Tab-separated table of C-alpha atoms in Angstrom:
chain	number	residue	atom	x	y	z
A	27	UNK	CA	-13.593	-0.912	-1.991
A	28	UNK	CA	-17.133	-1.900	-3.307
A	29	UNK	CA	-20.122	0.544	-3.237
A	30	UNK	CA	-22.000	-2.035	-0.973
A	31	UNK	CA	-18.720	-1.904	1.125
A	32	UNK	CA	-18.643	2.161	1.653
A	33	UNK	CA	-22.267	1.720	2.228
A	34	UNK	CA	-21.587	-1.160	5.647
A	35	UNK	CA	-19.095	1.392	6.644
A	36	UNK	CA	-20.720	4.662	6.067
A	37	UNK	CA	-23.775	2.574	8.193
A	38	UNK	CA	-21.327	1.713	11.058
A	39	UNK	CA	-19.683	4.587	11.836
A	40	UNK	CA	-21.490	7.405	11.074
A	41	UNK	CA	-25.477	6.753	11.139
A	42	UNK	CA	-25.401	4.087	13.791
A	43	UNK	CA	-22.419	5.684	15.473
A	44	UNK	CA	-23.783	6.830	19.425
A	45	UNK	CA	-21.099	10.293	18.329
A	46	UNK	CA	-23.124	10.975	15.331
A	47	UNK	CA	-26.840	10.354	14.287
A	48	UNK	CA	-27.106	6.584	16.070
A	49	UNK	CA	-27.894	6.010	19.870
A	50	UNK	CA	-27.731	2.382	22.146
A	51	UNK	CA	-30.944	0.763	22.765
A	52	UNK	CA	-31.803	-2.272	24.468
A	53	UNK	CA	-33.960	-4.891	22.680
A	54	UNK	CA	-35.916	-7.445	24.944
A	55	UNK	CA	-37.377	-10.395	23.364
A	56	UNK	CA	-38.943	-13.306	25.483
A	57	UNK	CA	-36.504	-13.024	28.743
A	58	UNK	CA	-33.199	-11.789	26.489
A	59	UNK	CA	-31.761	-8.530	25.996
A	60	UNK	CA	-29.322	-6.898	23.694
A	61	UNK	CA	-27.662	-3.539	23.318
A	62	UNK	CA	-27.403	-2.662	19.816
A	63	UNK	CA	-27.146	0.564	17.738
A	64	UNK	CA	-29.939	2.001	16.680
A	65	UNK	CA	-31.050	5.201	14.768
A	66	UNK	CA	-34.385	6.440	15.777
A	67	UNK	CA	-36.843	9.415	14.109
A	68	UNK	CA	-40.292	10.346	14.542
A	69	UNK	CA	-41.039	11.770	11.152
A	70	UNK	CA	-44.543	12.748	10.215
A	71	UNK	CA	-45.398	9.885	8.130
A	72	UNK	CA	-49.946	10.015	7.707
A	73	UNK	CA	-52.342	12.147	7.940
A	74	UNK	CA	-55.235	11.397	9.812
A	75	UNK	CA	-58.836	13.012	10.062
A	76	UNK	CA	-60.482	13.054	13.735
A	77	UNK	CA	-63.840	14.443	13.267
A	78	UNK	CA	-63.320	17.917	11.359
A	79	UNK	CA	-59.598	17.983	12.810
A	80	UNK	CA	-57.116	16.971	10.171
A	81	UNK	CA	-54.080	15.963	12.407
A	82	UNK	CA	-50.663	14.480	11.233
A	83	UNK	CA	-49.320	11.387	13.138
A	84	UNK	CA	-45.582	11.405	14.121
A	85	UNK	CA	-44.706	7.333	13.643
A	86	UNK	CA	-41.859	6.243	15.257
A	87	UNK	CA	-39.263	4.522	13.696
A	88	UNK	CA	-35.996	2.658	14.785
A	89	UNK	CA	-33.218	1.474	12.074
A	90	UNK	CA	-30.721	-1.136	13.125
A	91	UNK	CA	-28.471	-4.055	11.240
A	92	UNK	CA	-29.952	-6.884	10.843
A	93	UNK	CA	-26.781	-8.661	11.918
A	94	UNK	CA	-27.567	-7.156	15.630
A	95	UNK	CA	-30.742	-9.040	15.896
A	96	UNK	CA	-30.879	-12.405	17.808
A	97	UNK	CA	-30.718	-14.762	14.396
A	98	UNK	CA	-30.560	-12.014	12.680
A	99	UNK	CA	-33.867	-11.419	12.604
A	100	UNK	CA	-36.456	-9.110	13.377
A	101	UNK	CA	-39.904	-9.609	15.186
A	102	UNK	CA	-43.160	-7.821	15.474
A	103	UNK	CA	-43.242	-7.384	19.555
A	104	UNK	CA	-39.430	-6.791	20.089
A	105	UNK	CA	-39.523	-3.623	22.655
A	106	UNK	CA	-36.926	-1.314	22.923
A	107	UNK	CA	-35.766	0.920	25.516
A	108	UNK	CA	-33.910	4.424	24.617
A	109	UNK	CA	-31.865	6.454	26.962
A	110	UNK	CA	-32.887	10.026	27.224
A	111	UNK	CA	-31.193	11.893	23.757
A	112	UNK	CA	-30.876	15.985	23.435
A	113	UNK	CA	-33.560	15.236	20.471
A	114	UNK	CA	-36.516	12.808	22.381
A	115	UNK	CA	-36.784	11.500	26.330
A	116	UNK	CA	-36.276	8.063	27.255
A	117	UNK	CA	-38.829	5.665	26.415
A	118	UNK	CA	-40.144	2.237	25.953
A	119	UNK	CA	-41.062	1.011	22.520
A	120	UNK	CA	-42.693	-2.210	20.827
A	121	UNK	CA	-42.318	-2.950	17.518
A	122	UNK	CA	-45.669	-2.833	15.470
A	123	UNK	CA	-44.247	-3.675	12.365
A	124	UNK	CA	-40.710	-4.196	10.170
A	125	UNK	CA	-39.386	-3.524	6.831
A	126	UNK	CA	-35.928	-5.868	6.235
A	127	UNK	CA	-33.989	-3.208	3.803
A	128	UNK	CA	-32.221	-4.802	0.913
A	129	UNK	CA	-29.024	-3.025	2.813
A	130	UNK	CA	-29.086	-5.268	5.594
A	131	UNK	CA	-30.941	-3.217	7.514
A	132	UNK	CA	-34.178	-3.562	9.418
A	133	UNK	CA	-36.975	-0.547	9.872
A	134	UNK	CA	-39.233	-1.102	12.736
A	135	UNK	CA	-42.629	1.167	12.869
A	136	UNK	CA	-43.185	1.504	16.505
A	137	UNK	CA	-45.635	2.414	19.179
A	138	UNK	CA	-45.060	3.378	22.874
A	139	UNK	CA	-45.576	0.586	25.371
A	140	UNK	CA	-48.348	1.333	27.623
């Protein structure tokens, strides 16, 4: 087996795996939605100054394969829904931005749906 093939597996079934680190979320495009696997985080990502209050800003984040995506691509505006996990509540999300990963993977940079 490759290196590029450990790395699909080691992808499948243990970060996107629900029994691991991955969860199912729903995407919703236009009047469509998909259950895919996911792996969200909220890491601390910028630092921001309001006034004389320095304050970090938790960004969310959602990984999934690219090969999950309607065409296989991603789109600023997809929203995804998350079930409730032991580690975050369940929540609406739209997709701000994207990074496509040279893995096959896509990064979306999120922001709760209002």
């Amino acid at each position: 087996m490759s290196f590029k093939d450990d790395l699909m597996n080691d992808l499948d079934e243990t970060f996107f795996n629900p029994d691991d680190f991955g969860e199912e979320v729903t995407l919703t495009r236009v009047n469509s939605s998909v259950v895919m696997r996911g792996l969200f985080d909220t890491p601390g990502l910028s630092e921001e100054s309001v006034g004389e209050v320095s304050v970090i800003a938790h960004e969310p984040r959602l990984f999934v394969r690219s090969s999950d995506l309607p065409d296989s691509k991603p789109r600023k505006g997809d929203v995804f829904t998350l079930g409730s996990t032991p580690f975050h509540r369940a929540m609406k999300l739209s997709a701000i931005d994207f990074v496509f990963e040279k893995d096959g993977t896509v990064v979306y940079k999120l922001e709760e749906c209002k």
